[in-house]
Short mmCIF file of C-alpha atoms in Angstrom, two decimals:
data_model
loop_
_atom_site.label_atom_id
_atom_site.label_comp_id
_atom_site.label_asym_id
_atom_site.label_seq_id
_atom_site.Cartn_x
_atom_site.Cartn_y
_atom_site.Cartn_z
CA MET A 21 268.24 212.94 169.29
CA LEU A 22 271.58 211.19 167.86
CA GLY A 23 272.87 212.14 164.63
CA THR A 24 270.54 210.34 161.93
CA VAL A 25 273.39 207.83 160.43
CA ARG A 26 274.39 207.24 164.00
CA THR A 27 270.81 206.67 165.21
CA GLN A 28 270.20 204.11 162.16
CA LEU A 29 273.25 202.12 162.77
CA ASP A 30 274.03 202.38 166.17
CA VAL A 31 270.91 202.83 167.94
CA VAL A 32 267.94 201.26 166.02
CA LEU A 33 269.47 198.62 163.86
CA PRO A 34 270.75 196.56 166.42
CA TYR A 35 267.16 195.93 168.03
CA PHE A 36 266.27 194.47 164.32
CA LEU A 37 269.37 192.31 164.26
CA ALA A 38 269.11 190.89 167.95
CA TYR A 39 265.23 190.72 168.00
CA ALA A 40 263.72 190.23 164.26
CA ASP A 41 262.18 186.81 163.40
CA GLU A 42 262.62 185.37 160.07
CA ASP A 43 259.29 186.72 158.75
CA GLN A 44 260.75 190.21 159.96
CA ARG A 45 264.14 189.71 158.59
CA GLU A 46 262.18 188.79 154.89
CA ARG A 47 260.04 191.74 155.16
CA TRP A 48 262.29 194.45 156.41
CA PHE A 49 266.00 193.51 156.14
CA PRO A 50 266.50 194.01 152.16
CA GLY A 51 265.02 197.60 152.62
CA LEU A 52 267.06 198.16 155.59
CA ALA A 53 270.47 196.93 154.01
CA ALA A 54 269.80 199.17 150.71
CA GLY A 55 269.07 202.16 152.53
CA ARG A 56 265.23 202.17 151.33
CA LEU A 57 263.86 201.84 154.82
CA LEU A 58 264.61 204.84 157.50
CA THR A 59 263.81 204.02 161.03
CA ALA A 60 263.39 205.38 164.68
CA VAL A 61 262.92 204.39 167.86
CA ALA A 62 260.20 205.96 170.27
CA MET A 63 260.90 205.57 174.04
CA THR A 64 260.72 209.11 175.46
CA GLU A 65 257.23 210.41 176.29
CA PRO A 66 256.39 213.91 177.42
CA GLY A 67 255.93 213.17 181.07
CA THR A 68 258.73 210.61 180.96
CA GLY A 69 262.39 210.82 179.93
CA SER A 70 265.10 208.54 181.45
CA ASP A 71 262.63 206.41 183.59
CA LEU A 72 261.31 203.94 180.92
CA ALA A 73 259.39 202.08 183.76
CA GLY A 74 256.94 205.16 183.82
CA ILE A 75 255.93 204.78 180.23
CA ARG A 76 252.17 205.21 179.67
CA THR A 77 251.72 204.42 176.03
CA THR A 78 249.66 201.49 175.92
CA ALA A 79 249.17 198.70 173.45
CA VAL A 80 246.03 196.26 174.19
CA ARG A 81 245.87 193.02 172.53
CA ASP A 82 243.05 192.35 170.07
CA GLY A 83 243.01 189.21 168.18
CA ASP A 84 246.25 189.35 165.77
CA ALA A 85 246.90 193.16 166.67
CA TYR A 86 247.73 195.58 169.41
CA VAL A 87 245.76 198.58 169.33
CA LEU A 88 248.21 201.29 170.27
CA ASN A 89 247.40 204.72 172.10
CA GLY A 90 249.67 207.33 173.21
CA ALA A 91 252.60 209.75 172.47
CA LYS A 92 256.16 210.16 172.18
CA THR A 93 258.51 213.13 171.79
CA PHE A 94 262.18 213.92 171.15
CA ILE A 95 262.34 211.21 168.12
CA THR A 96 265.28 211.47 166.36
CA GLY A 97 264.61 211.00 162.35
CA GLY A 98 260.85 210.21 163.42
CA LEU A 99 259.60 212.64 160.51
CA LEU A 100 260.86 210.64 157.72
CA ALA A 101 261.09 207.21 159.39
CA ASP A 102 259.34 204.27 157.64
CA LEU A 103 259.53 202.13 160.50
CA VAL A 104 259.39 203.11 164.26
CA ILE A 105 259.94 200.73 167.11
CA VAL A 106 257.69 201.89 170.13
CA VAL A 107 258.10 201.13 173.51
CA ALA A 108 254.43 200.55 174.68
CA ARG A 109 253.13 199.15 177.92
CA THR A 110 251.01 195.85 177.33
CA SER A 111 250.50 194.76 181.03
CA THR A 112 251.09 196.31 184.39
CA ASP A 113 252.81 194.55 187.39
CA PRO A 114 252.44 196.76 190.65
CA ASP A 115 255.36 194.96 192.21
CA ASP A 116 257.78 195.43 189.12
CA ARG A 117 257.42 198.85 186.93
CA ARG A 118 259.96 197.52 184.62
CA ALA A 119 257.60 194.38 183.51
CA GLY A 120 255.21 194.56 180.98
CA LEU A 121 257.00 196.60 178.29
CA THR A 122 256.76 195.54 174.44
CA LEU A 123 258.54 196.52 171.28
CA LEU A 124 255.97 197.14 168.45
CA VAL A 125 257.06 198.32 164.98
CA VAL A 126 254.80 201.08 163.31
CA GLU A 127 255.00 201.43 159.83
CA ASP A 128 254.22 204.50 157.82
CA GLY A 129 250.76 205.02 156.49
CA MET A 130 249.34 202.92 159.33
CA PRO A 131 245.96 204.75 160.12
CA GLY A 132 245.93 206.64 163.72
CA PHE A 133 249.94 207.17 163.40
CA THR A 134 250.81 210.77 163.01
CA ARG A 135 253.74 212.92 163.28
CA GLY A 136 253.39 216.20 165.04
CA ARG A 137 255.62 219.34 165.01
CA VAL A 138 259.43 219.45 164.22
CA LEU A 139 261.04 220.61 167.22
CA ASP A 140 263.15 223.66 167.19
CA LYS A 141 266.44 222.36 168.82
CA LYS A 142 269.40 224.64 169.88
CA GLY A 143 271.95 222.61 168.13
CA ILE A 144 272.26 219.52 165.87
CA LYS A 145 270.11 220.82 163.17
CA VAL A 146 271.18 218.63 160.62
CA GLN A 147 268.35 216.08 161.84
CA ASP A 148 264.82 216.26 162.83
CA THR A 149 263.30 215.90 166.25
CA VAL A 150 259.56 215.27 166.33
CA GLU A 151 256.77 214.50 168.37
CA LEU A 152 254.64 211.15 167.46
CA SER A 153 251.19 210.28 168.30
CA PHE A 154 249.15 207.12 168.32
CA ASP A 155 245.46 206.92 168.27
CA GLU A 156 244.02 203.61 167.85
CA VAL A 157 247.06 202.21 165.72
CA ARG A 158 246.31 198.53 165.07
CA VAL A 159 250.00 197.07 165.29
CA PRO A 160 250.01 193.34 163.75
CA VAL A 161 251.42 191.07 166.50
CA ALA A 162 253.80 189.96 163.42
CA ASN A 163 255.36 193.55 164.03
CA ARG A 164 256.28 192.72 167.50
CA LEU A 165 260.06 192.74 168.16
CA GLY A 166 261.16 190.07 170.72
CA GLU A 167 259.05 188.92 173.50
CA GLU A 168 255.98 190.59 174.71
CA GLY A 169 256.69 192.25 178.27
CA ALA A 170 260.52 191.59 177.85
CA ALA A 171 261.27 195.23 176.13
CA PHE A 172 263.14 196.57 179.44
CA GLY A 173 265.51 194.10 179.10
CA HIS A 174 265.97 194.37 175.43
CA LEU A 175 266.36 197.93 175.57
CA GLY A 176 269.00 197.45 178.24
CA HIS A 177 270.78 195.14 176.09
CA ASN A 178 271.70 197.88 173.47
CA LEU A 179 272.48 200.73 175.85
CA PRO A 180 275.92 200.31 176.38
CA GLN A 181 276.74 200.48 172.56
CA GLU A 182 274.37 203.39 172.50
CA ARG A 183 276.10 205.16 175.01
CA MET A 184 279.69 204.26 173.25
CA THR A 185 278.22 206.06 170.22
CA VAL A 186 277.19 209.17 172.32
CA ALA A 187 280.99 208.88 173.68
CA VAL A 188 282.73 208.61 170.51
CA GLY A 189 280.94 211.36 169.03
CA SER A 190 281.86 213.62 172.00
CA VAL A 191 285.45 212.90 171.94
CA ALA A 192 285.49 213.60 168.12
CA GLN A 193 283.70 216.76 168.58
CA ALA A 194 286.16 217.76 171.47
CA ARG A 195 289.11 217.19 168.96
CA ALA A 196 287.43 219.18 166.07
CA ALA A 197 287.00 222.14 168.60
CA LEU A 198 290.78 221.61 169.84
CA GLU A 199 291.81 221.71 165.99
CA THR A 200 289.97 224.62 164.85
CA THR A 201 290.82 226.84 167.86
CA LEU A 202 294.47 226.25 167.22
CA ALA A 203 294.33 227.11 163.67
CA TYR A 204 292.28 230.40 164.89
CA VAL A 205 294.77 231.31 167.51
CA LYS A 206 297.72 231.23 165.25
CA GLU A 207 296.18 233.61 162.69
CA ARG A 208 294.37 236.03 165.31
CA GLN A 209 296.16 239.10 166.24
CA VAL A 210 295.66 241.07 169.74
CA PHE A 211 297.54 243.94 170.60
CA GLY A 212 299.83 243.02 167.68
CA THR A 213 300.68 239.48 168.45
CA PRO A 214 299.02 236.20 167.79
CA VAL A 215 296.58 234.87 170.45
CA ALA A 216 298.74 231.61 170.30
CA SER A 217 301.66 233.46 171.95
CA PHE A 218 299.75 234.40 175.18
CA GLN A 219 300.58 231.75 177.72
CA ASN A 220 297.14 231.53 178.93
CA THR A 221 296.06 230.43 175.41
CA LYS A 222 299.08 227.73 175.56
CA PHE A 223 298.02 226.51 178.95
CA GLU A 224 294.24 226.38 178.16
CA LEU A 225 294.72 224.38 174.85
CA ALA A 226 297.30 222.17 176.63
CA ALA A 227 294.69 221.48 179.22
CA VAL A 228 292.10 220.56 176.82
CA ALA A 229 294.74 218.17 174.79
CA ALA A 230 295.59 216.53 177.67
CA GLU A 231 291.82 215.67 178.48
CA ILE A 232 290.90 214.77 175.25
CA GLU A 233 293.70 212.11 175.29
CA ALA A 234 292.81 210.80 178.54
CA ALA A 235 289.31 210.63 177.28
CA GLN A 236 290.04 208.68 173.76
CA THR A 237 292.31 206.39 176.01
CA MET A 238 289.42 205.66 178.27
CA LEU A 239 287.03 205.00 175.04
CA ASP A 240 289.41 202.85 173.34
CA ARG A 241 289.42 200.50 176.15
CA ALA A 242 285.71 200.65 176.44
CA VAL A 243 285.06 199.88 172.45
CA ARG A 244 287.51 196.65 172.90
CA GLU A 245 285.36 195.58 175.61
CA LEU A 246 282.20 195.98 174.00
CA VAL A 247 283.42 194.26 170.67
CA ASP A 248 284.34 191.18 172.98
CA GLY A 249 280.88 191.42 174.80
CA GLU A 250 282.50 192.53 178.14
CA LEU A 251 281.33 196.20 178.59
CA SER A 252 279.23 196.32 181.63
CA GLY A 253 276.29 198.85 181.99
CA ALA A 254 278.27 200.49 184.60
CA ASP A 255 281.57 201.12 182.41
CA ALA A 256 279.58 202.45 179.76
CA ALA A 257 278.00 204.95 181.92
CA LYS A 258 281.32 205.94 183.45
CA VAL A 259 282.57 206.29 179.74
CA LYS A 260 279.79 208.29 178.66
CA LEU A 261 280.02 210.39 181.71
CA PHE A 262 283.58 211.25 181.39
CA CYS A 263 283.56 211.79 177.45
CA THR A 264 280.61 214.30 177.55
CA GLU A 265 281.55 216.19 180.59
CA MET A 266 284.85 216.29 179.08
CA GLN A 267 283.41 217.72 175.68
CA ALA A 268 281.56 220.37 177.67
CA ARG A 269 284.73 221.78 179.41
CA ALA A 270 286.83 221.60 176.08
CA VAL A 271 284.39 223.13 174.02
CA ASP A 272 283.78 225.85 176.13
CA ARG A 273 287.39 226.52 176.75
CA CYS A 274 288.16 226.73 173.29
CA LEU A 275 285.40 228.97 172.34
CA GLN A 276 286.56 231.37 175.03
CA LEU A 277 289.76 231.87 172.90
CA PHE A 278 287.65 233.04 170.18
CA GLY A 279 286.36 236.03 171.96
CA GLY A 280 283.10 237.58 170.59
CA TYR A 281 283.54 235.53 167.30
CA GLY A 282 283.00 232.32 169.22
CA TYR A 283 279.61 233.55 169.62
CA ILE A 284 278.71 233.91 166.08
CA LEU A 285 276.94 230.98 164.44
CA GLU A 286 279.03 231.18 161.22
CA TYR A 287 282.09 230.32 163.03
CA PRO A 288 282.55 226.23 163.57
CA ILE A 289 283.26 226.73 167.35
CA ALA A 290 279.76 228.02 168.08
CA ARG A 291 277.88 225.23 166.33
CA LEU A 292 280.17 222.84 168.30
CA TYR A 293 279.29 224.71 171.49
CA ALA A 294 275.78 224.28 170.63
CA ASP A 295 275.57 220.51 169.55
CA ALA A 296 277.58 219.62 172.46
CA ARG A 297 275.10 220.63 175.22
CA ILE A 298 272.78 217.47 174.21
CA THR A 299 275.26 214.90 174.95
CA ARG A 300 274.76 215.22 178.66
CA ILE A 301 271.15 214.43 178.19
CA TYR A 302 270.29 211.88 175.60
CA ALA A 303 271.06 208.47 175.90
CA GLY A 304 270.77 208.87 179.76
CA THR A 305 271.62 212.32 181.69
CA SER A 306 274.73 212.34 183.21
CA GLU A 307 273.04 212.32 186.61
CA VAL A 308 271.48 209.16 185.67
CA MET A 309 275.15 207.79 184.36
CA LYS A 310 276.22 208.79 188.13
CA VAL A 311 273.07 206.76 189.48
CA ILE A 312 274.19 203.56 187.54
CA ILE A 313 277.84 203.79 188.79
CA THR A 314 276.99 204.56 192.30
CA LYS A 315 275.02 201.27 192.17
CA SER A 316 278.14 199.20 190.69
CA LEU A 317 279.78 200.56 193.85
CA GLY A 318 277.48 199.22 196.07
CA LEU A 319 275.78 202.49 197.48
#
């Protein structure tokens, strides 16, 4: 459920870059590079959120194709996607729930592939989020990304970058909230004086500015480590957790300074508030981030 452009470039494209074979590169890369092919990745299912090991969508090998059955939900960009990377279970290992997952690229127009309703979200109205269903869809083996049964590792490989994408957006949106609030409180008069002149206003915005700076510093270090290939999954989780929780606090404090106008959607602060809520959920909830962090602490 990330913004459409960020989903294309930061979330989906890395899977093609890392795992597409030469034939797939020849078929898809020209369209991807030119912007003619839109993409999506379908992980989440109606009964499975952050627990990817619980995926129930199945793909059974039948000759030179996989027969795909199942449903996905909360799929960003799924309405218009030409290529959808679907995470499906191709085998089951009772001793390892993470084993047996495979990435299959479903193409627009394949029989049995249907797009459901566009979900009516609280925020991020700029991009679509839809339900997808697969009924006996025959996906050529030539459309498999990476090795059969290795999808859990493939997905984990790109998660640090996906979480950095969310963190970057969170810090940027918190900064936008601060800037629009600074402009508003300097103009808005209460009891004959600008809202900016009250000590509470000054203290609230000073606290927000300090938190944004702390998050930015943490984020800058993580991005450098990501580029150098040194960012660990635990550190990516720390950054996403801190930046998204900071965003929530910052936008909420800023909205309060708008008074009743902060609740009106024609004001940017209200839209920033609505958009901010999802960042603590997608790409792994705050609770999942804490689980990852505690494991790195040996707990």
